[in-house]
Amino acid sequence: MPVSGVSYIPILIFLVIACLFPVVSLLLARAVRPSSYNRVKMEPYECGVESEGEPRQRYSIHYYVIAVLFVVFDVETVFLFPWAVKYRALGLFGFVEMLIFLAILVVGYLYAWKKGALEWV
Amino acid sequence: MISDNIIRNFIIPLTQVLVILGVASGAVAYMTLVERKILAFMQLRLSPRRVGPHGLLQPIADGIKLLLKEDITPDKADRILFTLAPIVTVIPAFTALAVIPFSGGGTFQIFGYQVTPWIADVNVGLVFLLAISSLGIYGIMLGGWASNSKYPMLGALRSAAQMVSYEVPFGFSIIGVMMLSGTASMVGIVEAQREAHVWYFLPQIFGLFVFFVSGVAETNRLPFDLPEAEAELVAGFHTEYTGMKFALYMLAEYTSMIVVASIVTTLFFGGWLRPFPNVEALGFLNLGLDRIHPVLPGYFWFLLKTFLVLFVYLWLRGTFPRYRYDQLMRLGWYWMIPLSIMNVIVTGGVVLLLRR
């Protein structure tokens, strides 16, 4: 099992190449594609009807609630990863401790459920 | 004269990366054709057959067409973000391929250098995959916001909430695999499956179910393609995108599909292992490839399994109607998350009871 930072060098190289790939292909397309300006063509698409009002309006609070819940749950997941890898070494102690940890999570989850935060309509 | 160290740490990985990227782009191009063929067979329609024999040159024609199309940036759009968004979507989709073990059980000897069949084997491979795959959402949100148009805006909002919701079961469902294997390295997980004499889809059947369903939702594929539901939102977050930028979004979507299918193969179906890898008598299943090189059968099995998982993806698309948005969120929060938490607890208990 490699532990030094050397094993990350290929990932870094991959990241650099993956960054170059879309940039190069966009530049290539820019060189060969046609381009003509037309005011009507550059309007936002609304099924052919002239656009009315601003698109960036106020939107449902549910999106915000979901985002907050996600932060809570996803951070919990990150805590579980190292625990899962070392699970066999931790044994019964680790199991009970994680049950307590999950119980706290589930209480919050049930609260959100009962409050109707997960209900969409 | 180039030093040994530079070749080993720079030239070889660079070559591997270029080969993998080339193969992945080719696979994505032909994935579109395979998808249209399979859907056509399932729904008794005609598939592309005009360009080349059986339409085999269709992806190339599509690529040239997308390259030569005019690229429209709407006047109202935020020009910088509008260009940046598809780039940001493609980068994590590709980078996720870096830690996937395509084959194993040996190394190539090229000009006296050891070349592994995977690009990188880091000890937090699975965590890296989760981290990098969840970055793809930024490109979609940026694209929807930068378009400054109503349909893309709604599509981006939906996709943000959907991907964020399914990110939780996506992460939870692989914890069981890590508990069984005791490692987060992708290569280590496959080796653990060889030692356990069982692929993890049997003990982790709920993990597999949750992971795959969340994976379909994460990649915005049918029946969960709400962000681009064409019946309601025209094309969702990429309504305003044309030409090469649109092609980049498609490239990212199909690459993520391949990545999810590769993760499913690696975690639950034994990666590069052949069926019953410890039974010598079944060696003929390798079709004699192992006599040429010990790594070759690994590629064969990995590609075969990944293709079968991708086929299930297309099968879902061919048979399921699209979910309604509240049904989608309900499925994620009321079913997938409790199921994945239960899976962790039950796996923990069983592992503890069977401990020697």
Coordinates of C-alpha atoms in Angstrom, one line a residue, chain B residues 19-232:
Chain B
V19 CA -4.2 6.4 -23.4
I20 CA -7.1 6.3 -20.9
L21 CA -8.4 9.6 -22.0
G22 CA -8.3 8.5 -25.6
V23 CA -10.1 5.3 -24.8
A24 CA -12.6 7.0 -22.6
S25 CA -13.5 9.6 -25.3
G26 CA -13.9 6.8 -27.9
A27 CA -16.0 4.8 -25.5
V28 CA -18.2 7.8 -24.9
A29 CA -18.7 8.4 -28.6
Y30 CA -19.7 4.8 -29.2
M31 CA -21.8 4.7 -26.1
T32 CA -24.1 7.2 -27.8
L33 CA -24.5 4.8 -30.7
V34 CA -24.9 1.8 -28.5
E35 CA -27.6 3.6 -26.5
R36 CA -29.5 4.5 -29.7
K37 CA -29.2 0.9 -31.0
I38 CA -30.3 -0.7 -27.8
L39 CA -33.2 1.7 -27.3
A40 CA -34.2 1.1 -30.9
F41 CA -34.3 -2.7 -30.3
M42 CA -36.2 -2.3 -27.1
Q43 CA -38.8 0.1 -28.5
L44 CA -39.1 -1.4 -32.0
R45 CA -37.7 1.7 -33.7
L46 CA -35.1 2.2 -36.4
S47 CA -31.6 3.1 -35.1
P48 CA -28.9 5.0 -37.1
R49 CA -27.9 2.9 -40.1
R50 CA -27.1 5.4 -42.9
V51 CA -23.6 6.5 -41.9
G52 CA -21.2 3.6 -42.6
P53 CA -22.1 -0.1 -42.2
H54 CA -24.9 -0.4 -39.6
G55 CA -24.4 3.2 -38.7
L56 CA -21.0 2.5 -37.2
L57 CA -19.6 5.9 -38.3
Q58 CA -22.5 7.8 -36.8
P59 CA -20.5 9.0 -33.7
I60 CA -17.8 10.4 -35.9
A61 CA -20.3 12.3 -38.0
D62 CA -22.0 13.6 -34.8
G63 CA -18.6 14.8 -33.5
I64 CA -17.7 16.7 -36.7
K65 CA -21.2 18.2 -36.7
L66 CA -20.9 19.4 -33.1
L67 CA -17.5 20.8 -33.8
L68 CA -18.7 22.8 -36.9
K69 CA -21.9 24.1 -35.3
E70 CA -22.2 27.8 -34.4
D71 CA -21.7 28.4 -30.7
I72 CA -24.3 30.8 -29.4
T73 CA -23.8 32.8 -26.3
P74 CA -27.0 34.7 -25.4
D75 CA -26.6 38.4 -25.0
K76 CA -28.0 38.3 -21.5
A77 CA -25.7 35.5 -20.3
D78 CA -22.7 35.9 -18.2
R79 CA -20.0 35.3 -20.8
I80 CA -17.2 34.1 -18.6
L81 CA -19.3 31.7 -16.4
F82 CA -21.2 30.5 -19.5
T83 CA -17.9 29.3 -21.1
L84 CA -16.5 28.1 -17.8
A85 CA -19.5 25.9 -16.8
P86 CA -19.1 23.1 -19.4
I87 CA -15.3 23.0 -18.7
V88 CA -15.9 22.7 -15.0
T89 CA -18.3 19.8 -15.6
V90 CA -15.9 17.8 -17.8
I91 CA -12.8 18.0 -15.5
P92 CA -14.1 16.0 -12.5
A93 CA -15.9 13.5 -14.8
F94 CA -12.6 12.7 -16.4
T95 CA -10.4 12.9 -13.3
A96 CA -12.5 10.2 -11.6
L97 CA -11.1 7.7 -14.0
A98 CA -7.6 8.2 -12.5
V99 CA -8.2 5.8 -9.5
I100 CA -10.2 3.1 -11.3
P101 CA -8.3 -0.2 -11.5
F102 CA -9.0 -1.4 -15.0
S103 CA -7.1 -4.6 -14.5
G104 CA -4.7 -6.2 -12.0
G105 CA -2.9 -9.3 -11.0
G106 CA 0.4 -8.2 -12.6
T107 CA 2.3 -5.4 -14.3
F108 CA 3.5 -4.7 -17.8
Q109 CA 7.2 -4.6 -18.5
I110 CA 7.8 -1.8 -21.1
F111 CA 11.4 -0.9 -21.8
G112 CA 12.4 -2.4 -18.5
Y113 CA 9.9 -0.2 -16.5
Q114 CA 7.1 -1.6 -14.4
V115 CA 3.8 -0.2 -15.7
T116 CA 0.7 -0.8 -13.6
P117 CA -2.6 -1.4 -15.4
W118 CA -4.2 1.4 -13.4
I119 CA -3.1 5.0 -13.2
A120 CA -3.0 5.5 -9.5
D121 CA -3.7 3.4 -6.5
V122 CA -4.2 5.8 -3.5
N123 CA -5.2 4.4 -0.2
V124 CA -8.2 6.8 -0.1
G125 CA -9.3 5.9 -3.6
L126 CA -13.0 5.6 -2.8
V127 CA -13.1 8.8 -0.8
F128 CA -11.3 10.5 -3.7
L129 CA -14.0 9.2 -6.1
L130 CA -16.8 10.5 -4.0
A131 CA -15.2 13.9 -3.6
I132 CA -14.4 14.3 -7.3
S133 CA -17.7 13.0 -8.6
S134 CA -19.7 15.4 -6.4
L135 CA -17.8 18.4 -8.0
G136 CA -19.7 17.8 -11.2
I137 CA -22.7 19.6 -9.8
Y138 CA -20.9 23.0 -9.9
G139 CA -20.7 23.0 -13.7
I140 CA -24.5 22.2 -13.9
M141 CA -25.4 24.9 -11.4
L142 CA -23.1 27.5 -13.0
G143 CA -24.4 26.7 -16.5
G144 CA -28.0 27.1 -15.4
W145 CA -27.3 30.3 -13.5
A146 CA -25.0 31.9 -16.2
S147 CA -27.5 31.3 -19.0
N148 CA -29.8 33.9 -17.3
S149 CA -32.8 32.3 -18.8
K150 CA -35.9 30.7 -17.1
Y151 CA -35.7 27.1 -18.2
P152 CA -32.0 26.6 -17.4
M153 CA -32.5 28.4 -14.1
L154 CA -35.2 25.9 -13.1
G155 CA -33.2 23.0 -14.4
A156 CA -30.2 24.0 -12.4
L157 CA -32.2 24.4 -9.2
R158 CA -33.8 21.0 -9.6
S159 CA -30.5 19.3 -10.4
A160 CA -28.8 21.0 -7.4
A161 CA -31.5 19.6 -5.0
Q162 CA -31.6 16.2 -6.7
M163 CA -27.8 15.6 -6.8
V164 CA -27.4 16.9 -3.3
S165 CA -30.2 14.6 -2.0
Y166 CA -28.8 11.5 -3.7
E167 CA -25.2 12.3 -2.7
V168 CA -26.1 11.1 0.9
P169 CA -27.2 7.5 0.1
F170 CA -24.5 7.4 -2.6
G171 CA -21.9 7.9 0.1
F172 CA -23.7 5.8 2.8
S173 CA -24.1 2.7 0.6
I174 CA -20.4 2.2 0.0
I175 CA -19.6 2.2 3.8
G176 CA -20.7 -1.5 3.9
V177 CA -18.1 -2.4 1.3
M178 CA -15.4 -0.6 3.2
M179 CA -16.4 -2.4 6.4
L180 CA -16.2 -5.8 4.7
S181 CA -12.9 -5.1 2.9
G182 CA -11.2 -3.0 5.6
T183 CA -9.7 -0.6 3.0
A184 CA -10.7 2.4 0.9
S185 CA -8.2 1.6 -1.9
M186 CA -9.9 0.5 -5.1
V187 CA -7.3 -2.2 -5.8
G188 CA -7.5 -3.3 -2.2
I189 CA -11.2 -3.8 -2.4
V190 CA -10.9 -6.1 -5.4
E191 CA -8.1 -8.1 -3.7
A192 CA -10.3 -8.4 -0.6
Q193 CA -13.1 -9.8 -2.8
R194 CA -10.7 -12.4 -4.1
E195 CA -9.7 -13.3 -0.5
A196 CA -13.3 -13.4 0.7
H197 CA -14.2 -15.9 -2.1
V198 CA -17.3 -13.8 -2.8
W199 CA -18.1 -10.7 -4.8
Y200 CA -19.7 -8.1 -2.6
F201 CA -22.9 -7.9 -4.5
L202 CA -24.1 -10.9 -2.4
P203 CA -23.5 -9.6 1.1
Q204 CA -24.1 -6.0 0.1
I205 CA -27.2 -6.5 -2.1
F206 CA -28.9 -3.5 -0.5
G207 CA -25.8 -1.4 -0.8
L208 CA -25.6 -2.3 -4.5
F209 CA -29.3 -1.4 -5.0
V210 CA -29.0 2.0 -3.2
F211 CA -25.6 2.8 -4.8
F212 CA -26.8 2.0 -8.3
V213 CA -30.1 3.9 -8.0
S214 CA -28.3 6.9 -6.5
G215 CA -25.7 6.6 -9.2
V216 CA -28.4 6.9 -11.9
A217 CA -29.8 9.9 -10.1
E218 CA -26.4 11.5 -9.7
T219 CA -25.6 11.2 -13.4
N220 CA -29.1 12.7 -14.2
R221 CA -30.1 9.7 -16.3
L222 CA -33.6 8.4 -16.9
P223 CA -35.8 7.8 -15.0
F224 CA -34.3 10.5 -12.9
D225 CA -33.4 13.0 -15.6
L226 CA -35.5 15.8 -14.0
P227 CA -32.9 18.5 -14.5
E228 CA -33.3 18.2 -18.3
A229 CA -36.9 16.9 -18.5
E230 CA -37.7 17.8 -22.1
A231 CA -41.4 17.7 -21.6
E232 CA -41.3 20.4 -19.0

